[in-house]
CSV table of N, CA and C in Angstrom, one decimal:
chain,number,residue,atom,x,y,z
A,1,UNK,N,84.0,82.1,98.8
A,1,UNK,CA,84.1,83.2,97.8
A,1,UNK,C,85.5,83.4,97.3
A,2,UNK,N,85.6,83.7,96.0
A,2,UNK,CA,87.0,83.9,95.4
A,2,UNK,C,87.2,85.4,95.3
A,3,UNK,N,88.2,85.9,96.0
A,3,UNK,CA,88.5,87.4,96.1
A,3,UNK,C,89.8,87.7,95.6
A,4,UNK,N,89.9,88.7,94.7
A,4,UNK,CA,91.2,89.2,94.2
A,4,UNK,C,91.5,90.5,94.8
A,5,UNK,N,92.6,90.6,95.5
A,5,UNK,CA,93.1,91.9,96.0
A,5,UNK,C,94.2,92.4,95.0
A,6,UNK,N,94.1,93.6,94.6
A,6,UNK,CA,95.1,94.2,93.7
A,6,UNK,C,95.7,95.4,94.5
A,7,UNK,N,97.0,95.3,94.6
A,7,UNK,CA,97.8,96.3,95.4
A,7,UNK,C,99.1,96.6,94.7
A,8,UNK,N,99.6,97.8,94.6
A,8,UNK,CA,100.8,98.1,93.9
A,8,UNK,C,102.1,97.4,94.5
A,9,UNK,N,102.2,97.3,95.8
A,9,UNK,CA,103.3,96.6,96.4
A,9,UNK,C,102.8,95.8,97.6
A,10,UNK,N,103.6,94.8,97.9
A,10,UNK,CA,103.1,93.8,98.9
A,10,UNK,C,104.3,93.2,99.6
A,11,UNK,N,104.1,92.4,100.6
A,11,UNK,CA,105.2,91.8,101.4
A,11,UNK,C,106.2,91.1,100.5
A,12,UNK,N,107.4,91.2,100.7
A,12,UNK,CA,108.1,91.8,101.9
A,12,UNK,C,108.5,93.2,101.8
A,13,UNK,N,107.9,94.0,100.9
A,13,UNK,CA,108.2,95.4,100.7
A,13,UNK,C,107.6,96.3,101.8
A,14,UNK,N,108.0,96.0,103.0
A,14,UNK,CA,107.4,96.8,104.1
A,14,UNK,C,107.8,98.2,104.2
A,15,UNK,N,108.8,98.6,103.4
A,15,UNK,CA,109.2,100.1,103.4
A,15,UNK,C,108.0,101.0,102.9
A,16,UNK,N,107.0,100.4,102.3
A,16,UNK,CA,105.8,101.2,101.8
A,16,UNK,C,104.7,101.3,102.9
A,17,UNK,N,104.9,100.7,104.0
A,17,UNK,CA,104.1,101.0,105.2
A,17,UNK,C,102.7,100.3,105.2
A,18,UNK,N,101.8,101.1,105.8
A,18,UNK,CA,100.5,100.6,106.2
A,18,UNK,C,99.7,99.8,105.2
A,19,UNK,N,99.5,100.2,104.0
A,19,UNK,CA,98.7,99.4,103.1
A,19,UNK,C,99.1,98.0,102.9
A,20,UNK,N,100.4,97.7,102.9
A,20,UNK,CA,100.9,96.3,102.8
A,20,UNK,C,100.4,95.5,104.0
A,21,UNK,N,100.5,96.0,105.2
A,21,UNK,CA,100.1,95.3,106.4
A,21,UNK,C,98.6,95.2,106.4
A,22,UNK,N,97.9,96.2,106.1
A,22,UNK,CA,96.4,96.1,106.2
A,22,UNK,C,95.8,95.2,105.1
A,23,UNK,N,96.4,95.2,103.9
A,23,UNK,CA,95.9,94.3,102.9
A,23,UNK,C,96.2,92.8,103.2
A,24,UNK,N,97.4,92.6,103.8
A,24,UNK,CA,97.7,91.2,104.2
A,24,UNK,C,96.9,90.8,105.3
A,25,UNK,N,96.7,91.6,106.3
A,25,UNK,CA,95.8,91.3,107.5
A,25,UNK,C,94.4,91.0,107.0
A,26,UNK,N,93.9,91.8,106.2
A,26,UNK,CA,92.5,91.5,105.7
A,26,UNK,C,92.5,90.2,104.9
A,27,UNK,N,93.4,90.0,104.1
A,27,UNK,CA,93.5,88.8,103.2
A,27,UNK,C,93.6,87.5,104.1
A,28,UNK,N,94.5,87.6,105.1
A,28,UNK,CA,94.6,86.4,106.1
A,28,UNK,C,93.2,86.2,106.8
A,29,UNK,N,92.6,87.2,107.2
A,29,UNK,CA,91.3,87.1,107.9
A,29,UNK,C,90.2,86.5,107.0
A,30,UNK,N,90.2,86.9,105.7
A,30,UNK,CA,89.3,86.4,104.7
A,30,UNK,C,89.5,84.9,104.5
A,31,UNK,N,90.8,84.5,104.4
A,31,UNK,CA,91.2,83.1,104.2
A,31,UNK,C,90.7,82.3,105.4
A,32,UNK,N,90.9,82.8,106.6
A,32,UNK,CA,90.5,82.2,107.9
A,32,UNK,C,89.0,81.9,107.9
A,33,UNK,N,88.2,82.8,107.2
A,33,UNK,CA,86.8,82.6,107.2
A,33,UNK,C,86.3,81.7,106.0
A,34,UNK,N,87.3,81.1,105.3
A,34,UNK,CA,87.0,80.1,104.3
A,34,UNK,C,87.0,80.6,102.9
A,35,UNK,N,87.4,81.8,102.7
A,35,UNK,CA,87.5,82.4,101.3
A,35,UNK,C,88.8,82.1,100.7
A,36,UNK,N,88.8,82.1,99.4
A,36,UNK,CA,90.1,81.9,98.6
A,36,UNK,C,90.5,83.3,98.2
A,37,UNK,N,91.7,83.7,98.6
A,37,UNK,CA,92.1,85.1,98.3
A,37,UNK,C,93.4,85.0,97.5
A,38,UNK,N,93.4,85.8,96.4
A,38,UNK,CA,94.6,86.0,95.6
A,38,UNK,C,95.0,87.4,95.7
A,39,UNK,N,96.3,87.7,95.6
A,39,UNK,CA,96.8,89.1,95.5
A,39,UNK,C,97.6,89.2,94.2
A,40,UNK,N,97.3,90.2,93.4
A,40,UNK,CA,98.1,90.6,92.2
A,40,UNK,C,98.8,91.8,92.6
A,41,UNK,N,100.1,91.8,92.4
A,41,UNK,CA,100.9,93.0,92.8
A,41,UNK,C,102.2,93.1,92.0
A,42,UNK,N,103.0,94.1,92.2
A,42,UNK,CA,104.3,94.2,91.5
A,42,UNK,C,105.4,93.6,92.3
A,43,UNK,N,106.5,93.5,91.7
A,43,UNK,CA,107.7,93.0,92.5
A,43,UNK,C,108.6,94.2,93.0
A,44,UNK,N,108.0,95.4,92.9
A,44,UNK,CA,108.8,96.6,93.3
A,44,UNK,C,109.2,96.5,94.8
A,45,UNK,N,110.4,96.8,95.1
A,45,UNK,CA,110.9,96.9,96.5
A,45,UNK,C,112.0,98.0,96.5
A,46,UNK,N,111.6,99.2,96.7
A,46,UNK,CA,112.6,100.3,96.7
A,46,UNK,C,113.2,100.4,95.3
A,47,UNK,N,114.6,100.6,95.3
A,47,UNK,CA,115.2,100.8,94.0
A,47,UNK,C,115.4,99.5,93.2
A,48,UNK,N,115.1,98.4,93.9
A,48,UNK,CA,115.2,97.1,93.2
A,48,UNK,C,113.9,96.3,93.2
A,49,UNK,N,113.9,95.0,93.0
A,49,UNK,CA,112.8,94.2,92.9
A,49,UNK,C,112.9,93.0,93.9
A,50,UNK,N,111.7,92.5,94.3
A,50,UNK,CA,111.8,91.3,95.2
A,50,UNK,C,112.5,90.1,94.4
A,51,UNK,N,113.2,89.3,95.1
A,51,UNK,CA,113.8,88.1,94.4
A,51,UNK,C,112.8,87.0,94.3
A,52,UNK,N,111.7,87.3,93.6
A,52,UNK,CA,110.6,86.2,93.4
A,52,UNK,C,110.5,86.0,91.9
A,53,UNK,N,110.0,84.9,91.5
A,53,UNK,CA,109.8,84.6,90.1
A,53,UNK,C,108.5,85.3,89.7
A,54,UNK,N,108.6,86.3,88.8
A,54,UNK,CA,107.4,87.1,88.4
A,54,UNK,C,106.4,86.1,87.8
A,55,UNK,N,105.1,86.3,88.2
A,55,UNK,CA,104.0,85.6,87.6
A,55,UNK,C,103.7,84.2,88.3
A,56,UNK,N,104.7,83.7,89.0
A,56,UNK,CA,104.5,82.4,89.6
A,56,UNK,C,103.9,82.6,91.0
A,57,UNK,N,102.8,81.9,91.4
A,57,UNK,CA,102.2,82.2,92.7
A,57,UNK,C,103.0,81.6,93.8
A,58,UNK,N,103.0,82.3,94.9
A,58,UNK,CA,103.5,81.8,96.2
A,58,UNK,C,102.5,82.0,97.3
A,59,UNK,N,102.6,81.3,98.4
A,59,UNK,CA,101.6,81.4,99.4
A,59,UNK,C,102.2,82.1,100.7
A,60,UNK,N,101.5,83.1,101.2
A,60,UNK,CA,101.9,83.7,102.4
A,60,UNK,C,100.7,83.6,103.4
A,61,UNK,N,100.8,82.8,104.4
A,61,UNK,CA,99.7,82.7,105.4
A,61,UNK,C,98.4,82.3,104.7
A,62,UNK,N,98.5,81.4,103.7
A,62,UNK,CA,97.3,81.0,103.0
A,62,UNK,C,96.8,81.9,101.9
A,63,UNK,N,97.4,83.0,101.7
A,63,UNK,CA,97.1,83.9,100.7
A,63,UNK,C,97.9,83.7,99.5
A,64,UNK,N,97.3,83.5,98.3
A,64,UNK,CA,98.0,83.2,97.1
A,64,UNK,C,98.5,84.5,96.4
A,65,UNK,N,99.8,84.7,96.3
A,65,UNK,CA,100.3,86.0,95.8
A,65,UNK,C,101.0,85.8,94.5
A,66,UNK,N,100.7,86.7,93.5
A,66,UNK,CA,101.4,86.7,92.2
A,66,UNK,C,102.0,88.0,92.1
A,67,UNK,N,103.4,88.0,91.9
A,67,UNK,CA,104.1,89.3,91.7
A,67,UNK,C,104.4,89.4,90.2
A,68,UNK,N,104.3,90.7,89.7
A,68,UNK,CA,104.5,90.9,88.3
A,68,UNK,C,105.6,91.9,88.2
A,69,UNK,N,106.4,91.7,87.2
A,69,UNK,CA,107.6,92.5,87.0
A,69,UNK,C,107.3,94.0,86.6
A,70,UNK,N,108.0,94.9,87.1
A,70,UNK,CA,107.8,96.3,86.9
A,70,UNK,C,109.2,96.9,86.6
A,71,UNK,N,109.5,97.1,85.3
A,71,UNK,CA,110.8,97.7,84.9
A,71,UNK,C,110.8,99.1,84.5
A,72,UNK,N,109.7,99.5,83.9
A,72,UNK,CA,109.5,100.9,83.4
A,72,UNK,C,108.4,101.6,84.2
A,73,UNK,N,108.5,102.9,84.2
A,73,UNK,CA,107.4,103.7,84.9
A,73,UNK,C,107.1,103.1,86.3
A,74,UNK,N,108.2,102.8,87.0
A,74,UNK,CA,108.0,102.3,88.4
A,74,UNK,C,107.3,103.2,89.3
A,75,UNK,N,107.4,104.4,89.1
A,75,UNK,CA,106.7,105.4,90.0
A,75,UNK,C,105.2,105.2,90.0
A,76,UNK,N,104.7,104.7,88.9
A,76,UNK,CA,103.2,104.4,88.7
A,76,UNK,C,102.9,102.9,88.8
A,77,UNK,N,103.9,102.1,89.1
A,77,UNK,CA,103.8,100.6,89.2
A,77,UNK,C,103.2,100.0,88.0
A,78,UNK,N,103.7,100.4,86.8
A,78,UNK,CA,103.3,99.9,85.5
A,78,UNK,C,103.9,98.5,85.3
A,79,UNK,N,103.0,97.5,85.2
A,79,UNK,CA,103.4,96.1,85.0
A,79,UNK,C,102.6,95.4,83.9
A,80,UNK,N,103.0,95.4,82.7
A,80,UNK,CA,102.1,95.0,81.6
A,80,UNK,C,101.6,93.5,81.8
A,81,UNK,N,102.5,92.7,82.4
A,81,UNK,CA,102.0,91.3,82.6
A,81,UNK,C,100.9,91.2,83.6
A,82,UNK,N,100.8,92.1,84.5
A,82,UNK,CA,99.7,92.1,85.5
A,82,UNK,C,98.4,92.4,84.7
A,83,UNK,N,98.4,93.3,83.8
A,83,UNK,CA,97.2,93.6,83.0
A,83,UNK,C,96.8,92.4,82.2
A,84,UNK,N,97.8,91.7,81.6
A,84,UNK,CA,97.4,90.4,80.8
A,84,UNK,C,96.8,89.4,81.7
A,85,UNK,N,97.4,89.2,82.9
A,85,UNK,CA,96.8,88.2,83.9
A,85,UNK,C,95.4,88.7,84.3
A,86,UNK,N,95.2,89.9,84.5
A,86,UNK,CA,93.9,90.4,84.9
A,86,UNK,C,92.9,90.1,83.8
A,87,UNK,N,93.2,90.4,82.5
A,87,UNK,CA,92.3,90.1,81.4
A,87,UNK,C,92.0,88.6,81.3
A,88,UNK,N,93.0,87.8,81.6
A,88,UNK,CA,92.8,86.3,81.5
A,88,UNK,C,92.0,85.7,82.7
A,89,UNK,N,92.3,86.2,83.9
A,89,UNK,CA,91.9,85.6,85.2
A,89,UNK,C,90.7,86.2,85.9
A,90,UNK,N,90.4,87.5,85.6
A,90,UNK,CA,89.5,88.2,86.5
A,90,UNK,C,88.1,87.6,86.5
A,91,UNK,N,87.7,86.9,85.5
A,91,UNK,CA,86.4,86.3,85.5
A,91,UNK,C,86.3,85.1,86.5
A,92,UNK,N,87.4,84.6,87.0
A,92,UNK,CA,87.4,83.5,87.9
A,92,UNK,C,87.1,84.0,89.4
A,93,UNK,N,87.0,85.3,89.6
A,93,UNK,CA,86.8,85.8,90.9
A,93,UNK,C,85.4,86.3,91.1
A,94,UNK,N,84.9,86.3,92.3
A,94,UNK,CA,83.6,86.8,92.6
A,94,UNK,C,83.6,88.3,92.8
A,95,UNK,N,84.7,88.8,93.3
A,95,UNK,CA,84.9,90.3,93.5
A,95,UNK,C,86.3,90.6,93.5
A,96,UNK,N,86.6,91.9,93.1
A,96,UNK,CA,88.0,92.4,93.0
A,96,UNK,C,88.0,93.6,94.0
A,97,UNK,N,89.1,93.6,94.8
A,97,UNK,CA,89.3,94.7,95.8
A,97,UNK,C,90.5,95.4,95.4
A,98,UNK,N,90.4,96.7,95.0
A,98,UNK,CA,91.5,97.6,94.6
A,98,UNK,C,91.9,98.4,95.8
A,99,UNK,N,93.2,98.3,96.1
A,99,UNK,CA,93.8,98.9,97.3
A,99,UNK,C,94.7,100.0,97.1
A,100,UNK,N,94.4,101.0,96.3
A,100,UNK,CA,95.2,102.2,96.1
A,100,UNK,C,94.4,103.2,95.3
A,101,UNK,N,94.9,104.3,95.1
A,101,UNK,CA,94.4,105.3,94.2
A,101,UNK,C,95.6,105.9,93.4
A,102,UNK,N,95.4,106.4,92.2
A,102,UNK,CA,96.4,107.1,91.4
A,102,UNK,C,97.5,106.2,90.9
A,103,UNK,N,97.5,104.9,91.1
A,103,UNK,CA,98.5,104.1,90.5
A,103,UNK,C,97.9,103.1,89.5
A,104,UNK,N,98.8,102.8,88.5
A,104,UNK,CA,98.4,102.0,87.4
A,104,UNK,C,97.7,100.7,87.7
A,105,UNK,N,98.1,99.9,88.6
A,105,UNK,CA,97.4,98.6,88.8
A,105,UNK,C,95.9,98.8,89.2
A,106,UNK,N,95.6,99.9,89.9
A,106,UNK,CA,94.2,100.1,90.2
A,106,UNK,C,93.4,100.4,88.9
A,107,UNK,N,93.9,101.2,88.1
A,107,UNK,CA,93.2,101.5,86.8
A,107,UNK,C,93.1,100.2,86.0
A,108,UNK,N,94.2,99.5,85.8
A,108,UNK,CA,94.1,98.3,85.0
A,108,UNK,C,93.1,97.2,85.5
A,109,UNK,N,93.1,97.1,86.9
A,109,UNK,CA,92.2,96.1,87.5
A,109,UNK,C,90.7,96.6,87.4
A,110,UNK,N,90.5,97.8,87.6
A,110,UNK,CA,89.1,98.4,87.4
A,110,UNK,C,88.6,98.2,86.0
A,111,UNK,N,89.4,98.5,85.1
A,111,UNK,CA,89.1,98.3,83.7
A,111,UNK,C,88.8,96.8,83.3
A,112,UNK,N,89.6,95.9,83.8
A,112,UNK,CA,89.4,94.5,83.5
A,112,UNK,C,88.2,94.0,84.1
A,113,UNK,N,88.0,94.4,85.4
A,113,UNK,CA,86.8,93.9,86.1
A,113,UNK,C,85.5,94.5,85.5
A,114,UNK,N,85.5,95.7,85.1
A,114,UNK,CA,84.3,96.3,84.5
A,114,UNK,C,84.0,95.6,83.2
A,115,UNK,N,85.0,95.4,82.4
A,115,UNK,CA,84.8,94.7,81.1
A,115,UNK,C,84.3,93.3,81.3
A,116,UNK,N,84.8,92.6,82.3
A,116,UNK,CA,84.3,91.2,82.6
A,116,UNK,C,83.1,91.2,83.4
A,117,UNK,N,82.5,92.3,83.8
A,117,UNK,CA,81.3,92.4,84.6
A,117,UNK,C,81.5,91.7,86.0
A,118,UNK,N,82.7,91.9,86.6
A,118,UNK,CA,83.0,91.4,87.9
A,118,UNK,C,82.9,92.6,88.8
A,119,UNK,N,82.1,92.5,89.9
A,119,UNK,CA,82.1,93.7,90.8
A,119,UNK,C,83.4,94.0,91.4
A,120,UNK,N,83.7,95.3,91.7
A,120,UNK,CA,84.9,95.7,92.3
A,120,UNK,C,84.6,96.8,93.3
A,121,UNK,N,85.5,96.9,94.3
A,121,UNK,CA,85.4,98.1,95.2
A,121,UNK,C,86.8,98.6,95.4
A,122,UNK,N,86.9,99.9,95.8
A,122,UNK,CA,88.2,100.6,95.9
A,122,UNK,C,88.3,101.0,97.4
A,123,UNK,N,89.5,100.7,97.9
A,123,UNK,CA,89.9,101.2,99.2
A,123,UNK,C,91.1,102.1,99.0
A,124,UNK,N,90.9,103.4,99.2
A,124,UNK,CA,92.0,104.3,98.9
A,124,UNK,C,93.1,104.3,99.9
A,125,UNK,N,93.8,103.2,100.0
A,125,UNK,CA,94.9,103.0,101.0
A,125,UNK,C,96.1,103.8,100.5
A,126,UNK,N,96.9,104.3,101.5
A,126,UNK,CA,98.1,105.0,101.1
A,126,UNK,C,98.0,106.5,101.3
A,127,UNK,N,99.0,107.1,100.9
A,127,UNK,CA,99.0,108.6,101.1
A,127,UNK,C,98.7,109.3,99.8
A,128,UNK,N,98.3,110.5,100.0
A,128,UNK,CA,98.0,111.4,98.8
A,128,UNK,C,99.3,112.1,98.5
A,129,UNK,N,99.9,111.9,97.3
A,129,UNK,CA,101.1,112.6,97.0
A,129,UNK,C,100.8,113.8,96.1
A,130,UNK,N,101.2,114.9,96.6
A,130,UNK,CA,100.8,116.2,96.0
A,130,UNK,C,101.1,116.2,94.5
A,131,UNK,N,102.3,115.7,94.1
A,131,UNK,CA,102.7,115.8,92.7
A,131,UNK,C,101.7,115.0,91.8
A,132,UNK,N,101.1,113.9,92.3
A,132,UNK,CA,100.2,113.1,91.5
A,132,UNK,C,98.8,113.6,91.4
A,133,UNK,N,98.4,114.4,92.4
A,133,UNK,CA,97.0,114.9,92.4
A,133,UNK,C,96.9,116.3,92.0
A,134,UNK,N,98.0,117.1,92.0
A,134,UNK,CA,98.0,118.5,91.6
A,134,UNK,C,97.4,119.3,92.7
A,135,UNK,N,97.4,120.6,92.4
A,135,UNK,CA,96.8,121.5,93.4
A,135,UNK,C,95.3,121.7,93.0
A,136,UNK,N,94.5,121.5,93.9
A,136,UNK,CA,93.0,121.7,93.7
A,136,UNK,C,92.6,122.8,94.6
A,137,UNK,N,92.0,123.8,94.1
A,137,UNK,CA,91.5,124.9,94.9
A,137,UNK,C,90.1,124.8,95.1
A,138,UNK,N,89.6,125.5,96.1
A,138,UNK,CA,88.1,125.5,96.4
A,138,UNK,C,87.3,125.9,95.1
A,139,UNK,N,87.8,126.8,94.4
A,139,UNK,CA,87.1,127.3,93.2
A,139,UNK,C,87.0,126.2,92.2
A,140,UNK,N,88.0,125.4,92.0
A,140,UNK,CA,88.0,124.3,91.0
A,140,UNK,C,87.0,123.2,91.4
A,141,UNK,N,86.6,123.1,92.7
A,141,UNK,CA,85.7,122.0,93.1
A,141,UNK,C,84.3,122.4,93.1
A,142,UNK,N,84.0,123.7,92.8
A,142,UNK,CA,82.6,124.2,92.8
A,142,UNK,C,82.0,123.9,91.5
């Protein structure tokens, strides 16, 4: 099976904690079971970027990773080249796994997968940041 993982940040950006480790662990396990796994992510790493060539794939433990440059709107992980790659490549995957909520790569990948009629699933990894979700009261949810 060909699986695409989409996650806003990835190794070696370990400062972002659990999602990076869980997505990589899942990806390694899927590769070990005979699947082809790609990761589309940004090159964000704190105030700077990974020293990788954006768009060029590298392999980590058998997982093919493509980093995309994020210069503007870094808080939301906005990477226009990631969207272009999704539109071009998403049809080559059997399923797309989205690994965040509230960040731009998730929206872009869901949109591309839906348009291409490729099934996708969402794992809401990461923390809920109050500023991004706003205050929701019980009355608003009724």
